Amino acid sequence: MKWFVLITVLAVALGAVPRKPTARDFFLEEADNDAFTLIVLTEGRRVVLGEIGRKVSLNHDDISFEMYEERDEESGGYHVTISWEGPSSVVFEDCLDFGDRQWYGGPEQKEQYWPIQKSKLEKYSIISKEADNAAVSERYWVNSAGWYVYIQPEVPLFVDHHNILDNHICFVAEVADPYSSKRPRNVLKYDLWFFDTPKDAHMHAVHTYLGKPSGVPDYRMIQYPVWSTWARYSREIDQENLWTFANEIKDSGFPNAQFEIDDLWEVCYGSLTVDERKLPDFKQLIQDIKALDFRVTIWVHPFINKDCEPWYSEALGKGYLVLNEEGSPDSSWWNNNGSVPGYIDFTNPDAAEWYSSRIRNLIETYDIDSLKFDAGESSWSPQIPVQNGDIELHPGHIVQSYVRTVAQFGPMIEIRSGMRTQDLPVFIRMVDKDTLWDFNNGLATLVTTLLQMNMNGYGLVLPDMIGGNGYNEKPSKELFVRWLQANVFMPTLQYSFVPWDHDEEAVEICRRYTQLHAEYSPLILEAMEAAVERGEPVNAPIWWLDPQDKDALEIWDEFLLGESVLSAPVLEEGAVSRDIYLPKGLWRDGNSGEMITGPQWLRDYPAPLDVLPYFVLEEKHV
């Protein structure tokens, strides 16, 4: 196999008057004997340094370059480790040609394209952040040729698609916001692996770098819907409408996993103290709702607003808030409400325990069953944040520390942010989707985000509310039904807008597909157990069944449940049919029962509003 990788290093002197960058281009080529040759282009001249064999080290102007290659006999893979190191004023850029390959991985995105070479990113920081919905942000990419890249966590990493070089993905290491200028050096270090297929590559990455979940979430949450107050009531909750909503759900005959009380039940943000003006007998209300056969969960977050006293002053005085490098605790979040917030410093064990003990007290006082933990992205902390631990792992420390702290609260919780936390046995929720159809954070991105999270090692996905968040408008009947159908073979359902907001047809369609999800919940659990045991995705792209199928490698609007169900939801407004691609195998049409042999395209498959196209794999190889 012939291949090459373009590697560029830019050494930039940072100062009042930056000098023109100098560039050295390196090409890595595979020789006929499977050894590698490093070629340096300097001022237009081709200089061959010789076969790498096992290792090459270069040093020039305080910049060191090290590269070694090794074949892994056990996995059958081949990898090259590349490491640049220099002063913190140096910028390193290494670029890989997208070529005609399909690429997957990288951060969760608001406009989540799949494969990712369809997107355009410009020097985009790879941290868990609020911008662009990048709550889950991993340093891992894999392509259809069976290559994958894993960039080490100490790298102050930015990624670029198509800007630095056309049709290239470029990895930039630069000590610049949001990374601390106090870092003692700059480093770009990564492993580049080569396998025969992307499936082989991904499974190797899971076992070598990404990890796999250590357990499965609560089964009732898998089987039946979570009912949240958020989209329906926003912050306008009180004793009366919570009780009314719970009775509506009970009277509808729809099943439930739990009743989720969202924002705003506190006297002020961060108090963890019930507002008795709105909820005068909260303890009894919870018991009444539980008597309707609900479990009750409640929304919490890692912030304390500055006007939330005495809790803010207590946290600040004890050193429990994240400070920036200027010593300020002032940050921002979507619920400022005129008050500057602080972010609890979960990298401080005493602060983490202070927070956890207050959560435990809330649970015990009101007999609450579990919690929805929101936010957690490092961008919410004051910039540039000071954290405990190795500065070269900042700012990701706060993300890991937060979600690992709250994961102790059991299998019913949900979180929404992550960095190298694939091992946690809890649901991780997609960031809010808007009530729209397209790739502008609408329904189309429900499937692509699911695939993106799974291929980053996060298979325990809780899709957000059916129909979206409703910030722009409430979902139409068509959008609501299609959203539910797209959600059926994902790990769990979450309602807030309700089927009876529309008409009896919507209710009956939603009832049928809520039941279909419940019927397949043992298979969902089985897929989760495979994720725990073997690290397999719960919802894989359809090429998982045939990772050399060129058609399957491009599909973004279909997905698998385990290795036995293919879901092809309708994601286009007004559509009553769609084209469906079935990879190889013998498939049973979930609607008609017809047996179909793949690989083949099913053109204009009929899918009126009450039809979700899905197929069950009866035989893998035909």
Coordinates of C-alpha atoms in Angstrom, one line a residue:
M1 CA 0.0 0.0 0.0
K2 CA 1.4 3.4 -1.0
W3 CA 0.6 6.4 1.1
F4 CA 2.0 9.7 2.3
V5 CA 1.4 12.2 5.0
L6 CA 2.2 15.9 4.7
I7 CA 3.6 17.2 7.9
T8 CA 4.4 20.9 8.4
V9 CA 5.9 22.7 11.3
L10 CA 5.6 26.5 11.7
A11 CA 7.9 28.1 14.2
V12 CA 6.4 31.5 15.1
A13 CA 8.1 34.0 17.3
L14 CA 5.4 35.6 19.4
G15 CA 5.9 39.2 20.4
A16 CA 4.9 42.7 19.6
V17 CA 6.2 42.4 16.0
P18 CA 6.0 38.7 14.9
R19 CA 8.5 37.7 12.4
K20 CA 7.6 35.8 9.2
P21 CA 7.1 32.1 9.9
T22 CA 9.5 29.6 8.6
A23 CA 8.3 26.3 7.3
R24 CA 9.8 22.9 6.9
D25 CA 7.8 20.3 5.0
F26 CA 8.2 16.6 5.8
F27 CA 6.9 13.7 3.7
L28 CA 6.6 10.3 5.0
E29 CA 6.6 7.6 2.3
E30 CA 6.3 3.9 2.4
A31 CA 9.1 2.0 0.5
D32 CA 8.7 -1.3 -1.2
N33 CA 10.1 -3.2 1.7
D34 CA 7.5 -1.6 4.1
A35 CA 10.2 0.6 5.7
F36 CA 9.6 4.3 5.9
T37 CA 11.6 7.2 4.5
L38 CA 11.5 10.7 5.9
I39 CA 12.0 13.3 3.2
V40 CA 12.6 17.0 4.2
L41 CA 11.9 19.8 1.7
T42 CA 14.1 22.8 2.6
E43 CA 14.1 25.8 0.3
G44 CA 12.8 23.7 -2.5
R45 CA 15.5 21.0 -2.2
R46 CA 14.7 17.4 -1.6
V47 CA 16.9 16.0 1.1
V48 CA 16.5 12.3 2.0
L49 CA 17.5 11.6 5.6
G50 CA 17.3 7.9 5.2
E51 CA 15.2 5.0 6.2
I52 CA 13.5 5.5 9.6
G53 CA 13.6 1.8 10.4
R54 CA 12.7 2.1 14.1
K55 CA 13.3 5.7 15.1
V56 CA 14.5 9.1 13.9
S57 CA 15.3 12.1 16.1
L58 CA 16.0 15.7 14.8
N59 CA 16.9 18.8 16.8
H60 CA 17.0 22.3 15.4
D61 CA 16.6 25.8 16.9
D62 CA 15.2 24.4 20.2
I63 CA 12.7 22.3 18.2
S64 CA 12.9 18.6 18.5
F65 CA 11.2 16.1 16.2
E66 CA 11.0 12.4 17.0
M67 CA 9.4 9.7 14.9
Y68 CA 9.3 6.0 15.1
E69 CA 7.3 3.2 13.4
E70 CA 6.3 -0.2 14.7
R71 CA 4.2 -3.1 13.5
D72 CA 1.8 -4.5 16.1
E73 CA 1.8 -8.3 15.5
E74 CA -1.1 -8.9 17.8
S75 CA -3.5 -6.6 16.1
G76 CA -2.0 -6.7 12.6
G77 CA -1.9 -2.9 12.6
Y78 CA 1.0 -0.6 11.8
H79 CA 1.6 2.7 13.5
V80 CA 3.8 5.8 13.3
T81 CA 4.3 7.9 16.4
I82 CA 5.2 11.6 15.7
S83 CA 6.2 14.0 18.3
W84 CA 7.2 17.7 18.1
E85 CA 8.4 19.7 21.0
G86 CA 9.5 23.2 21.4
P87 CA 9.1 26.5 23.3
S88 CA 5.6 27.7 24.0
S89 CA 6.1 30.4 21.3
V90 CA 6.3 27.8 18.6
V91 CA 3.3 26.7 16.5
F92 CA 3.2 23.2 15.1
E93 CA 0.9 22.2 12.2
D94 CA 0.6 18.7 10.8
C95 CA -1.9 18.1 7.9
L96 CA -3.4 14.9 6.4
D97 CA -5.0 14.9 3.0
F98 CA -8.7 14.0 3.1
G99 CA -8.2 12.6 -0.3
D100 CA -11.2 10.7 -1.6
R101 CA -11.7 8.9 1.7
Q102 CA -14.6 9.3 4.2
W103 CA -13.5 10.7 7.6
Y104 CA -15.3 10.4 11.0
G105 CA -14.6 11.6 14.5
G106 CA -13.7 14.9 16.2
P107 CA -16.0 17.1 18.3
E108 CA -19.7 17.1 18.7
Q109 CA -21.0 19.9 16.5
K110 CA -24.1 22.1 16.1
E111 CA -24.0 21.5 12.3
Q112 CA -23.0 17.9 12.6
Y113 CA -22.0 16.7 9.2
W114 CA -21.2 13.0 8.5
P115 CA -18.7 12.2 7.1
I116 CA -16.8 15.1 8.6
Q117 CA -14.9 16.2 5.5
K118 CA -18.2 17.8 4.5
S119 CA -17.7 20.4 7.2
K120 CA -15.4 23.4 7.3
L121 CA -13.6 24.2 10.6
E122 CA -11.1 27.0 11.0
K123 CA -8.5 26.6 13.7
Y124 CA -11.1 25.1 16.1
S125 CA -10.1 24.4 19.7
I126 CA -10.6 20.7 20.7
I127 CA -12.0 21.2 24.2
S128 CA -15.4 20.6 25.7
K129 CA -17.2 23.9 25.1
E130 CA -20.5 25.5 24.7
A131 CA -19.8 26.9 21.3
D132 CA -21.2 24.8 18.4
N133 CA -22.5 22.2 20.9
A134 CA -19.0 20.8 21.3
A135 CA -19.8 19.3 24.8
V136 CA -18.2 16.0 23.8
S137 CA -14.8 16.7 22.2
E138 CA -12.3 13.9 21.5
R139 CA -9.0 13.9 19.8
Y140 CA -9.7 10.9 17.6
W141 CA -10.3 10.6 13.8
V142 CA -10.7 7.5 11.7
N143 CA -11.2 7.1 7.9
S144 CA -12.6 4.7 5.4
A145 CA -9.2 3.5 4.4
G146 CA -8.6 2.1 7.9
W147 CA -6.3 4.9 9.2
Y148 CA -6.9 6.5 12.5
V149 CA -5.3 9.4 14.4
Y150 CA -5.1 9.8 18.1
I151 CA -3.7 13.0 19.5
Q152 CA -2.4 13.0 23.0
P153 CA -4.3 14.9 25.7
E154 CA -1.3 17.2 26.6
V155 CA -1.4 18.9 23.2
P156 CA -3.0 22.4 23.1
L157 CA -4.9 21.3 20.0
F158 CA -6.8 23.1 17.3
V159 CA -8.2 21.4 14.2
D160 CA -8.7 22.9 10.7
H161 CA -10.7 21.6 7.7
H162 CA -10.0 23.0 4.2
N163 CA -8.5 26.3 5.3
I164 CA -4.8 25.9 6.0
L165 CA -4.7 23.5 3.0
D166 CA -7.5 22.7 0.7
N167 CA -9.0 19.2 1.2
H168 CA -6.8 18.6 4.3
I169 CA -7.5 18.1 7.9
C170 CA -4.8 20.0 9.9
F171 CA -3.8 19.5 13.5
V172 CA -2.4 22.7 15.1
A173 CA -0.6 22.8 18.4
E174 CA -0.5 26.4 19.7
V175 CA -0.3 27.8 23.2
A176 CA -3.1 30.2 22.8
D177 CA -6.6 30.8 24.2
P178 CA -8.3 28.6 25.6
Y179 CA -5.0 27.0 26.7
S180 CA -2.9 28.7 29.4
S181 CA 0.1 30.8 28.4
K182 CA 1.8 29.4 31.5
R183 CA 2.4 26.1 29.8
P184 CA 6.2 25.5 29.9
R185 CA 6.4 24.2 26.3
N186 CA 4.4 23.3 23.2
V187 CA 4.0 19.8 22.0
L188 CA 2.3 18.0 19.1
K189 CA 2.3 14.3 19.7
Y190 CA 0.1 11.7 18.0
D191 CA -0.2 8.2 16.9
L192 CA -1.1 7.3 13.3
W193 CA -2.4 3.8 12.8
F194 CA -3.1 1.8 9.7
F195 CA -5.5 -1.2 9.4
D196 CA -7.3 -2.9 6.6
T197 CA -10.7 -1.5 7.4
P198 CA -12.2 1.3 9.5
K199 CA -13.9 -1.2 11.7
D200 CA -10.6 -2.9 12.6
A201 CA -9.1 0.6 13.2
H202 CA -11.9 1.7 15.4
M203 CA -12.0 -1.4 17.6
H204 CA -8.2 -1.1 18.0
A205 CA -8.6 2.6 19.0
V206 CA -11.3 1.6 21.6
H207 CA -9.1 -0.9 23.3
T208 CA -5.9 1.2 23.0
Y209 CA -7.0 4.8 23.7
L210 CA -10.8 5.5 24.0
G211 CA -11.9 2.9 26.5
K212 CA -15.4 1.4 26.9
P213 CA -18.3 1.9 29.4
S214 CA -17.9 0.1 32.7
G215 CA -21.6 -0.7 33.0
V216 CA -25.1 0.1 31.6
P217 CA -27.6 2.7 32.7
D218 CA -30.9 2.1 34.3
Y219 CA -33.1 -0.4 32.3
R220 CA -36.4 1.4 32.9
M221 CA -34.8 4.5 31.2
I222 CA -33.9 2.3 28.2
Q223 CA -37.4 0.8 28.0
Y224 CA -39.8 3.7 28.6
P225 CA -39.7 7.5 28.0
V226 CA -38.4 10.1 30.3
W227 CA -40.9 13.0 30.6
S228 CA -39.3 16.4 31.1
T229 CA -40.9 19.7 32.0
W230 CA -38.3 21.8 30.1
A231 CA -39.6 22.3 26.6
R232 CA -43.2 22.4 27.7
Y233 CA -42.9 24.8 30.7
S234 CA -39.4 26.3 30.4
R235 CA -38.8 28.0 33.8
E236 CA -42.5 28.5 34.6
I237 CA -43.0 25.5 36.8
D238 CA -45.0 25.5 40.0
Q239 CA -46.8 23.1 42.3
E240 CA -50.0 23.2 40.2
N241 CA -48.6 22.7 36.7
L242 CA -46.2 19.9 37.8
W243 CA -49.1 18.0 39.3
T244 CA -51.3 18.7 36.2
F245 CA -48.5 17.5 33.8
A246 CA -47.9 14.3 35.8
N247 CA -51.6 13.5 35.7
E248 CA -51.8 14.2 31.9
I249 CA -49.1 11.7 31.3
K250 CA -50.7 9.1 33.6
D251 CA -54.1 9.6 31.9
S252 CA -52.6 9.3 28.5
G253 CA -51.7 5.6 29.1
F254 CA -48.2 6.2 27.8
P255 CA -45.5 4.4 30.0
N256 CA -42.8 6.3 31.8
A257 CA -39.3 5.8 33.1
Q258 CA -39.5 8.9 35.2
F259 CA -40.8 12.5 35.6
E260 CA -38.1 15.1 35.3
I261 CA -38.4 18.5 37.0
D262 CA -36.3 20.9 35.1
D263 CA -35.3 24.6 35.6
L264 CA -36.4 26.7 37.8
W265 CA -37.1 25.0 41.2
E266 CA -34.4 26.7 43.3
V267 CA -34.7 29.9 45.2
C268 CA -31.6 31.0 43.3
Y269 CA -29.2 29.2 40.9
G270 CA -26.8 27.1 42.9
S271 CA -28.6 27.2 46.2
L272 CA -29.9 23.6 45.9
T273 CA -32.7 24.9 48.0
V274 CA -36.4 24.5 47.0
D275 CA -38.3 27.8 46.2
E276 CA -41.3 27.4 48.6
R277 CA -43.0 30.3 47.0
K278 CA -43.6 28.2 43.9
L279 CA -43.4 24.8 45.5
P280 CA -44.9 25.2 49.0
D281 CA -45.1 21.5 49.7
F282 CA -42.5 20.0 47.4
K283 CA -42.0 16.9 49.5
Q284 CA -45.6 15.9 49.4
L285 CA -45.8 16.8 45.7
I286 CA -43.0 14.3 45.0
Q287 CA -44.8 11.6 47.0
D288 CA -48.0 12.3 45.1
I289 CA -46.3 12.1 41.7
K290 CA -44.5 8.9 42.8
A291 CA -47.9 7.5 43.8
L292 CA -48.9 7.8 40.1
D293 CA -46.1 5.2 39.4
F294 CA -43.4 7.7 38.4
R295 CA -39.9 8.0 39.6
V296 CA -39.0 11.7 40.1
T297 CA -35.7 13.3 39.0
I298 CA -34.5 16.9 39.2
W299 CA -32.3 19.2 37.2
V300 CA -29.0 20.5 38.7
H301 CA -25.9 22.2 37.4
P302 CA -22.3 23.2 38.5
F303 CA -22.9 27.0 38.9
I304 CA -23.7 29.4 41.7
N305 CA -24.8 32.9 40.7
K306 CA -23.2 35.7 42.6
D307 CA -26.5 37.0 44.0
C308 CA -27.3 33.5 45.4
E309 CA -26.4 34.0 49.0
P310 CA -25.1 32.8 51.4
W311 CA -24.0 29.9 49.2
Y312 CA -21.9 32.0 46.7
S313 CA -19.9 33.6 49.5
E314 CA -19.4 30.3 51.3
A315 CA -18.0 28.7 48.1
L316 CA -15.8 31.7 47.3
G317 CA -14.5 32.0 50.8
K318 CA -13.6 28.3 51.0
G319 CA -11.8 28.4 47.6
Y320 CA -14.5 26.2 46.0
L321 CA -14.9 28.3 42.8
V322 CA -12.7 28.2 39.7
L323 CA -10.6 31.3 39.3
N324 CA -9.0 32.6 36.1
E325 CA -5.4 33.5 35.9
E326 CA -6.1 37.0 37.1
G327 CA -7.8 35.6 40.2
S328 CA -11.4 36.4 39.2
P329 CA -14.3 33.8 39.7
D330 CA -16.5 35.7 37.2
S331 CA -17.8 33.6 34.4
S332 CA -21.0 33.2 32.3
W333 CA -23.8 30.7 31.6
W334 CA -27.2 30.8 30.0
N335 CA -29.0 31.5 33.3
N336 CA -27.0 34.6 34.4
N337 CA -30.3 36.5 34.9
G338 CA -28.3 39.7 35.6
S339 CA -26.0 37.9 38.0
V340 CA -22.4 36.8 37.3
P341 CA -22.0 33.1 38.1
G342 CA -19.2 31.1 39.6
Y343 CA -18.3 27.5 38.5
I344 CA -17.6 25.0 41.3
D345 CA -14.0 23.8 41.0
F346 CA -14.4 20.0 40.8
T347 CA -10.6 19.6 40.5
N348 CA -10.6 20.5 44.2
P349 CA -11.6 17.4 46.1
D350 CA -13.0 19.5 49.0
A351 CA -15.2 21.5 46.6
A352 CA -16.4 18.3 44.9
E353 CA -17.4 16.8 48.2
W354 CA -19.1 20.0 49.3
Y355 CA -21.2 20.0 46.2
S356 CA -21.9 16.2 46.4
S357 CA -22.9 16.4 50.1
R358 CA -25.5 19.2 49.3
I359 CA -26.8 17.0 46.4
R360 CA -27.2 14.0 48.8
N361 CA -29.0 16.2 51.3
L362 CA -31.4 17.3 48.6
I363 CA -32.1 13.7 47.6
E364 CA -32.6 12.6 51.1
T365 CA -34.8 15.5 52.2
Y366 CA -37.3 15.2 49.3
D367 CA -37.0 11.5 48.4
I368 CA -35.7 12.3 44.9
D369 CA -34.8 9.3 42.7
S370 CA -32.1 10.8 40.5
L371 CA -30.8 13.8 38.7
K372 CA -30.2 15.5 35.4
F373 CA -26.7 17.0 35.5
D374 CA -26.5 19.8 33.0
A375 CA -23.5 21.7 31.5
G376 CA -19.9 20.8 32.5
E377 CA -18.1 22.2 29.5
S378 CA -14.8 23.9 30.4
S379 CA -15.8 27.1 28.5
W380 CA -18.3 28.0 31.2
S381 CA -15.4 28.5 33.7
P382 CA -13.7 31.9 33.9
Q383 CA -11.1 32.2 31.2
I384 CA -8.3 31.3 31.3
P385 CA -9.2 28.9 34.2
V386 CA -6.7 27.8 36.9
Q387 CA -7.3 24.2 37.8
N388 CA -5.6 21.6 40.0
G389 CA -3.5 19.0 38.2
D390 CA -1.0 19.0 35.3
I391 CA -1.3 22.3 33.5
E392 CA -0.8 20.5 30.2
L393 CA -4.1 18.7 30.7
H394 CA -6.0 22.0 31.2
P395 CA -8.7 23.0 30.5
G396 CA -10.1 19.5 30.2
H397 CA -9.5 18.7 33.9
I398 CA -12.7 20.5 35.0
V399 CA -14.9 18.5 32.6
Q400 CA -13.6 15.1 33.7
S401 CA -13.7 16.1 37.4
Y402 CA -17.3 17.3 37.2
V403 CA -18.7 14.3 35.3
R404 CA -16.7 11.8 37.4
T405 CA -17.9 13.4 40.6
V406 CA -21.6 13.2 39.6
A407 CA -21.4 9.7 38.1
Q408 CA -21.4 8.4 41.7
F409 CA -25.1 9.2 41.9
G410 CA -26.0 6.0 40.0
P411 CA -27.3 4.6 36.8
M412 CA -30.4 6.9 36.4
I413 CA -28.5 10.1 36.0
E414 CA -27.6 11.9 32.8
I415 CA -24.7 14.1 31.9
R416 CA -24.0 16.1 28.7
S417 CA -20.3 16.8 28.5
G418 CA -17.3 14.5 28.2
M419 CA -13.6 14.3 27.5
R420 CA -11.9 10.9 27.9
T421 CA -14.9 9.8 30.0
Q422 CA -16.2 7.0 27.8
D423 CA -15.9 4.6 30.7
L424 CA -18.7 6.1 32.7
P425 CA -21.7 3.8 33.0
V426 CA -24.3 6.6 32.6
F427 CA -26.4 8.2 29.9
I428 CA -24.7 11.1 28.1
R429 CA -27.2 13.5 26.6
M430 CA -26.9 15.2 23.2
V431 CA -26.8 19.0 23.5
D432 CA -30.2 20.6 22.8
K433 CA -31.5 20.3 19.3
D434 CA -33.5 23.2 17.8
T435 CA -37.0 22.6 16.5
L436 CA -35.9 22.6 12.8
W437 CA -35.5 20.0 10.1
D438 CA -32.0 20.5 8.6
F439 CA -28.3 20.5 9.5
N440 CA -28.8 23.8 11.4
N441 CA -29.0 21.8 14.6
G442 CA -32.3 20.3 13.5
L443 CA -33.7 16.8 13.0
A444 CA -31.0 15.8 10.4
T445 CA -28.3 16.2 13.1
L446 CA -30.1 13.7 15.5
V447 CA -28.7 10.8 13.4
T448 CA -25.3 12.3 12.6
T449 CA -24.7 13.3 16.3
L450 CA -25.7 9.8 17.4
L451 CA -23.1 8.4 14.9
Q452 CA -20.5 10.9 16.0
M453 CA -20.8 10.2 19.7
N454 CA -20.7 6.4 19.1
M455 CA -17.6 6.7 17.0
N456 CA -15.9 8.6 19.8
G457 CA -16.7 5.8 22.2
Y458 CA -19.9 7.3 23.7
G459 CA -22.5 4.7 23.0
L460 CA -24.8 5.3 26.0
V461 CA -26.5 8.2 24.3
L462 CA -29.6 10.0 25.5
P463 CA -31.1 11.9 22.6
D464 CA -32.6 15.2 23.7
M465 CA -36.3 16.0 23.7
I466 CA -38.5 14.7 20.9
G467 CA -39.4 17.6 18.6
G468 CA -36.4 19.7 19.8
N469 CA -36.3 22.5 22.4
G470 CA -39.0 24.7 20.9
Y471 CA -37.0 27.9 21.3
N472 CA -38.0 29.1 17.9
E473 CA -41.5 27.5 17.7
K474 CA -43.3 24.4 18.8
P475 CA -42.8 21.4 16.6
S476 CA -45.4 20.7 13.9
K477 CA -47.2 17.4 14.0
E478 CA -45.0 16.1 11.1
L479 CA -41.7 17.2 12.7
F480 CA -42.8 15.7 16.0
V481 CA -43.7 12.3 14.6
R482 CA -40.7 12.1 12.4
W483 CA -38.4 13.0 15.3
L484 CA -39.9 10.2 17.4
Q485 CA -39.5 7.7 14.6
A486 CA -35.8 8.7 14.2
N487 CA -35.4 8.2 17.9
V488 CA -37.0 4.7 18.2
F489 CA -33.9 2.6 17.8
M490 CA -31.7 4.9 19.8
P491 CA -31.0 4.0 23.5
T492 CA -33.9 5.9 25.1
L493 CA -36.8 8.3 24.4
Q494 CA -37.4 11.7 26.1
Y495 CA -40.7 13.6 25.8
S496 CA -41.4 17.1 26.9
F497 CA -43.7 18.3 24.1
V498 CA -46.4 15.6 24.1
P499 CA -48.3 13.7 21.4
W500 CA -51.7 15.1 22.5
D501 CA -50.4 18.6 21.6
H502 CA -51.5 17.6 18.1
D503 CA -54.4 15.3 17.2
E504 CA -55.6 11.7 17.7
E505 CA -53.6 10.4 14.7
A506 CA -50.4 11.8 16.2
V507 CA -51.2 10.2 19.6
E508 CA -51.8 6.8 18.0
I509 CA -48.6 6.9 15.8
C510 CA -46.6 8.0 18.9
R511 CA -48.1 5.3 21.0
R512 CA -47.2 2.7 18.4
Y513 CA -43.6 3.8 18.1
T514 CA -43.2 4.2 21.9
Q515 CA -44.3 0.6 22.2
L516 CA -42.0 -0.5 19.3
H517 CA -39.1 1.1 21.2
A518 CA -40.1 -0.8 24.4
E519 CA -40.3 -4.1 22.4
Y520 CA -36.8 -3.6 21.2
S521 CA -35.4 -2.5 24.6
P522 CA -33.9 -6.0 25.3
L523 CA -32.0 -5.7 22.1
I524 CA -30.9 -2.1 23.1
L525 CA -29.7 -3.6 26.5
E526 CA -27.9 -6.3 24.6
A527 CA -26.1 -3.8 22.4
M528 CA -25.1 -1.8 25.6
E529 CA -23.8 -5.0 27.2
A530 CA -21.7 -5.6 24.0
A531 CA -20.3 -2.1 24.4
V532 CA -19.3 -2.9 28.0
E533 CA -17.8 -6.3 27.1
R534 CA -16.2 -5.6 23.8
G535 CA -16.3 -1.8 23.2
E536 CA -18.7 -2.0 20.2
P537 CA -20.9 1.0 19.4
V538 CA -24.5 0.7 20.4
N539 CA -25.6 2.6 17.3
A540 CA -23.0 2.1 14.6
P541 CA -22.9 3.5 11.0
I542 CA -24.3 1.0 8.5
W543 CA -20.8 0.4 7.1
W544 CA -20.1 -1.5 10.4
L545 CA -21.6 -4.6 8.7
D546 CA -19.4 -4.2 5.6
P547 CA -16.6 -1.7 6.2
Q548 CA -15.3 -1.9 2.6
D549 CA -18.7 -1.0 1.0
K550 CA -18.2 2.3 -0.6
D551 CA -21.9 3.2 -0.7
A552 CA -22.3 2.3 3.0
L553 CA -19.3 4.4 4.0
E554 CA -21.0 7.6 2.8
I555 CA -24.5 7.1 4.4
W556 CA -25.4 9.7 7.0
D557 CA -29.2 9.2 7.4
E558 CA -29.3 5.5 8.4
F559 CA -27.9 3.7 11.5
L560 CA -27.7 0.4 13.2
L561 CA -28.9 -0.9 16.5
G562 CA -26.2 -3.4 17.5
E563 CA -25.6 -5.5 14.4
S564 CA -29.2 -6.6 13.7
V565 CA -31.5 -3.6 13.1
L566 CA -31.1 -0.9 10.4
S567 CA -33.1 2.2 10.9
A568 CA -33.7 4.6 8.0
P569 CA -36.0 7.4 9.3
V570 CA -37.5 10.1 7.1
L571 CA -35.6 13.3 7.9
E572 CA -36.9 15.6 5.1
E573 CA -40.0 17.8 5.5
G574 CA -42.9 16.8 3.4
A575 CA -41.3 13.5 2.2
V576 CA -43.5 10.4 2.0
S577 CA -40.7 8.2 0.6
R578 CA -37.0 7.9 0.7
D579 CA -34.0 6.0 -0.8
I580 CA -32.6 3.3 1.5
Y581 CA -29.3 1.5 1.2
L582 CA -29.0 -2.0 2.6
P583 CA -25.5 -3.5 3.1
K584 CA -24.8 -7.1 2.5
G585 CA -26.9 -9.7 4.3
L586 CA -30.5 -11.0 4.2
W587 CA -32.9 -8.4 5.6
R588 CA -36.5 -8.6 6.7
D589 CA -38.5 -5.5 6.2
G590 CA -39.9 -4.5 9.6
N591 CA -43.1 -3.1 8.0
S592 CA -43.9 -5.6 5.3
G593 CA -42.1 -8.7 6.4
E594 CA -40.5 -9.0 2.9
M595 CA -37.1 -10.6 2.7
I596 CA -34.5 -8.6 0.8
T597 CA -30.9 -9.5 -0.1
G598 CA -28.3 -6.8 0.2
P599 CA -26.3 -4.9 -0.9
Q600 CA -28.8 -3.0 -2.8
W601 CA -30.6 0.4 -3.0
L602 CA -34.3 0.5 -2.4
R603 CA -35.4 3.6 -4.4
D604 CA -38.5 5.6 -3.3
Y605 CA -39.3 3.3 -0.4
P606 CA -42.9 4.4 0.6
A607 CA -42.9 6.1 4.0
P608 CA -46.0 8.1 4.7
L609 CA -46.2 9.8 8.1
D610 CA -47.1 6.7 10.0
V611 CA -44.2 4.6 8.6
L612 CA -40.7 4.3 10.0
P613 CA -38.6 2.2 7.5
Y614 CA -36.5 -0.3 9.4
F615 CA -35.0 -3.7 8.6
V616 CA -33.9 -6.7 10.7
L617 CA -30.8 -8.7 9.7
E618 CA -31.7 -12.4 9.4
E619 CA -28.4 -13.6 8.0
K620 CA -25.1 -11.7 7.9
H621 CA -23.6 -13.2 4.8
V622 CA -25.6 -14.1 1.7

